[in-house]
C-alpha positions as a printed Julia matrix, in Angstrom:
254×3 Matrix{Float64}:
 -20.63   60.35  20.59
 -18.57   60.43  17.37
 -19.46   57.9   14.71
 -17.11   55.03  14.02
 -15.2    54.87  10.74
 -17.46   52.01   9.64
 -20.65   53.94  10.46
 -19.36   57.01   8.66
 -18.42   55.16   5.49
 -21.74   53.31   5.44
 -23.72   56.54   5.8
 -21.63   58.27   3.13
 -22.24   55.35   0.8
 -25.99   55.93   1.06
 -25.72   59.67   0.32
 -25.35   61.37  -3.05
 -23.12   64.05  -1.51
 -21.49   64.8    1.83
 -21.55   68.22   3.5
 -18.43   68.69   5.62
 -17.61   71.0    8.48
 -14.02   72.29   8.57
 -12.6    73.31  11.98
 -12.52   70.4   14.41
 -13.9    68.06  11.75
 -11.79   67.9    8.59
  -9.06   70.09  10.05
  -7.42   70.68  13.41
  -5.54   73.94  13.38
  -4.17   74.66   9.93
  -3.85   71.04   8.8
  -6.28   68.5    7.41
  -6.61   65.29   9.4
  -4.95   62.45   7.49
  -8.01   60.34   8.33
 -10.3    63.02   6.91
  -8.26   63.08   3.7
  -8.6    59.3    3.45
 -12.37   59.63   3.88
 -12.75   62.42   1.32
 -10.86   60.37  -1.25
 -13.43   57.58  -0.82
 -16.56   59.66  -1.3
 -18.0    61.22  -4.43
 -19.38   64.74  -4.3
 -18.63   66.98  -1.33
 -19.37   70.52  -0.23
 -17.76   72.41   2.62
 -20.31   73.94   5.02
 -18.34   75.65   7.76
 -18.59   78.46  10.29
 -14.94   79.34   9.61
 -14.45   83.11   9.4
 -10.68   83.43   9.0
 -10.2    81.72   5.64
 -11.31   82.57   2.11
 -12.83   79.89  -0.04
  -9.79   80.12  -2.34
  -7.54   79.25   0.63
  -9.83   76.4    1.64
  -9.93   74.99  -1.88
  -6.14   75.29  -2.1
  -5.69   73.07   0.96
  -8.09   70.48  -0.42
  -6.52   70.44  -3.88
  -3.06   70.09  -2.32
  -4.36   66.97  -0.55
  -5.7    65.56  -3.81
  -9.36   66.41  -3.12
 -11.31   67.87  -6.05
 -13.9    70.47  -5.06
 -15.32   73.44  -6.93
 -15.07   76.91  -5.38
 -18.85   77.21  -5.62
 -19.19   74.17  -3.34
 -17.27   75.86  -0.5
 -19.51   77.76   1.9
 -17.62   79.46   4.73
 -19.5    81.76   7.1
 -16.95   84.59   6.97
 -16.59   84.45   3.2
 -20.36   84.39   2.7
 -20.86   87.29   5.12
 -18.4    89.45   3.17
 -20.03   88.64  -0.16
 -23.51   89.37   1.19
 -22.3    92.61   2.79
 -20.55   93.72  -0.41
 -23.92   93.56  -2.16
 -26.0    95.17   0.58
 -23.59   97.91   1.68
 -21.92   98.74  -1.64
 -20.34  102.2   -1.51
 -21.16  102.69   2.17
 -18.61  102.62   5.01
 -18.53   99.58   7.28
 -16.58   98.53  10.35
 -15.05   95.09   9.91
 -13.83   93.07  12.89
 -11.62   90.47  11.22
  -8.09   89.24  10.74
  -5.75   90.56   8.02
  -6.61   87.93   5.39
 -10.33   88.6    5.58
  -9.79   92.36   5.6
  -7.87   91.99   2.34
 -10.68   89.85   0.94
 -13.25   92.48   1.99
 -11.33   95.17   0.13
 -11.04   92.92  -2.92
 -14.82   92.52  -2.87
 -15.22   96.31  -2.8
 -16.25   96.89   0.81
 -15.41  100.37   2.12
 -13.56   99.86   5.41
 -13.66  103.46   6.6
 -14.91  102.83  10.12
 -16.55  106.27  10.51
 -20.32  106.67  10.34
 -20.5   102.96   9.63
 -23.61  101.6    7.95
 -22.77   98.19   9.38
 -20.57   96.43  11.91
 -19.43   93.07  10.53
 -17.92   90.63  13.02
 -15.68   87.72  12.04
 -13.05   85.95  14.12
 -10.26   88.44  14.79
  -7.14   87.16  16.61
  -6.17   90.81  17.22
  -9.47   91.79  18.86
  -8.79   94.36  21.59
 -10.48   96.95  23.8
 -10.27   99.7   21.19
 -11.99   97.46  18.64
 -14.69   96.6   21.18
 -15.33  100.28  21.97
 -15.59  101.27  18.32
 -17.86   98.39  17.34
 -20.11   98.65  20.41
 -20.65  102.38  19.98
 -21.51  102.02  16.31
 -23.96   99.19  17.04
 -25.46  101.29  19.83
 -25.82  104.19  17.37
 -27.85  102.05  14.96
 -25.42  100.45  12.51
 -26.53   97.1   11.1
 -24.92   94.34  13.17
 -23.93   91.12  11.39
 -21.85   88.25  12.74
 -20.34   85.31  10.89
 -21.27   82.63  13.42
 -22.5    82.15  16.99
 -19.69   79.78  18.05
 -17.9    80.62  21.28
 -14.87   78.45  20.54
 -13.49   75.72  18.31
 -10.9    73.03  19.07
  -7.25   73.37  18.13
  -4.39   70.95  18.75
  -3.44   72.42  22.13
  -6.9    73.29  23.48
  -9.48   75.76  22.22
  -9.49   79.03  20.29
 -12.08   81.73  21.1
 -14.48   82.15  18.2
 -16.6    84.85  16.6
 -19.5    84.31  18.99
 -17.29   85.06  21.98
 -16.14   88.34  20.44
 -19.68   89.26  19.44
 -20.91   88.51  22.97
 -18.76   91.35  24.32
 -20.09   93.75  21.67
 -23.66   92.68  22.4
 -23.17   93.13  26.15
 -21.65   96.6   25.74
 -24.09   97.83  23.1
 -27.19   96.27  24.64
 -28.3    94.93  21.27
 -28.27   91.52  19.66
 -27.0    90.85  16.11
 -29.39   91.6   13.28
 -28.06   88.73  11.2
 -26.1    85.54  11.9
 -24.73   83.83   8.8
 -23.39   80.51  10.07
 -24.8    77.24  11.36
 -27.17   76.27  12.88
 -28.96   78.87  10.73
 -30.1    77.62   7.35
 -28.25   79.9    4.91
 -25.07   77.86   4.42
 -27.0    74.59   4.16
 -29.4    76.08   1.61
 -26.55   77.46  -0.48
 -24.9    74.04  -0.49
 -28.11   72.26  -1.51
 -28.71   74.77  -4.31
 -25.16   74.38  -5.6
 -25.34   70.58  -5.55
 -28.93   70.58  -6.88
 -29.87   67.97  -4.29
 -32.66   67.59  -1.76
 -32.03   67.08   1.99
 -32.69   63.34   1.9
 -29.82   62.87  -0.57
 -27.25   64.43   1.75
 -25.11   63.57   4.75
 -23.69   66.29   7.02
 -20.59   65.54   9.08
 -19.25   67.79  11.82
 -17.93   67.94  15.36
 -20.52   70.23  16.97
 -23.95   68.86  17.92
 -25.37   72.36  18.46
 -24.47   73.72  15.03
 -23.68   70.87  12.63
 -26.22   68.3   13.78
 -29.07   70.55  14.91
 -28.73   72.8   11.89
 -28.76   69.87   9.48
 -31.57   68.02  11.24
 -33.75   71.16  11.19
 -33.67   70.86   7.39
 -34.17   67.06   7.41
 -30.53   66.39   6.49
 -29.04   63.31   8.13
 -26.0    64.25  10.24
 -23.21   62.43  12.03
 -20.73   63.65  14.61
 -17.12   62.87  13.76
 -13.93   63.48  15.69
 -10.46   62.21  16.44
 -11.71   58.75  17.33
 -13.4    58.5   13.92
 -10.31   59.46  11.96
  -8.02   57.26  14.05
  -9.94   54.26  12.73
  -9.17   55.19   9.13
  -6.9    52.57   7.55
  -3.34   53.81   7.62
  -4.29   57.25   8.94
  -2.6    58.97  11.83
  -3.46   62.22  13.55
  -0.97   65.01  13.53
  -0.19   66.0   17.12
   1.72   69.15  16.25
   0.29   72.24  17.91
  -1.36   74.46  15.34
  -3.42   77.61  15.42
  -6.46   77.77  13.14
  -6.05   80.28  10.35
């Protein structure tokens, strides 16, 4: 059950920094919750710890800054962005197949990844709104042939204003089923990588942190596995924010 506004503010007041999920928590679709903005303006240090794989950290920071929230780029940890940076180091100069939307493909090229698609050293799976049968065939065959197989997150869906949007995990499930092989590496929550990067950047121990998110299986379990206190938040939490109102406009997560 989502925490109340009072519970959330009390827990944040006891923490030295707050780790925040993005989709379904701070944002619904492409817009920040007004209640979430009100909360972020009350707290001190924050870091974004999100399974989002369609947005660069520059885009994320831009939305926060536009809302009057100060956050350093190094305190934004998005599963898709982190996957691309890790892959750029490990597969430098080698061709990879990238399943991703246009913005993340541009970011991959900026980071120096070679998106040739033939004889791929790795298949990298992010959320791709244009995912189709041809993409599935190419990725599954390359995974079957031995390419490294990385996915940004295991999520099957995330909430948007008018329902749900299929997520990276749902796309990867079809590749896994066709190729008969599970991913070699999963970047996002509940795995520890994003949490550890956030703690290192903040230079804080688990007991000094609060994690807030909307998913008990990724946000809460992932945080609790590292002894980080976590709270579920949702629409009911933000509705209790003084003066806040939820935007009910349909929006698709970017």
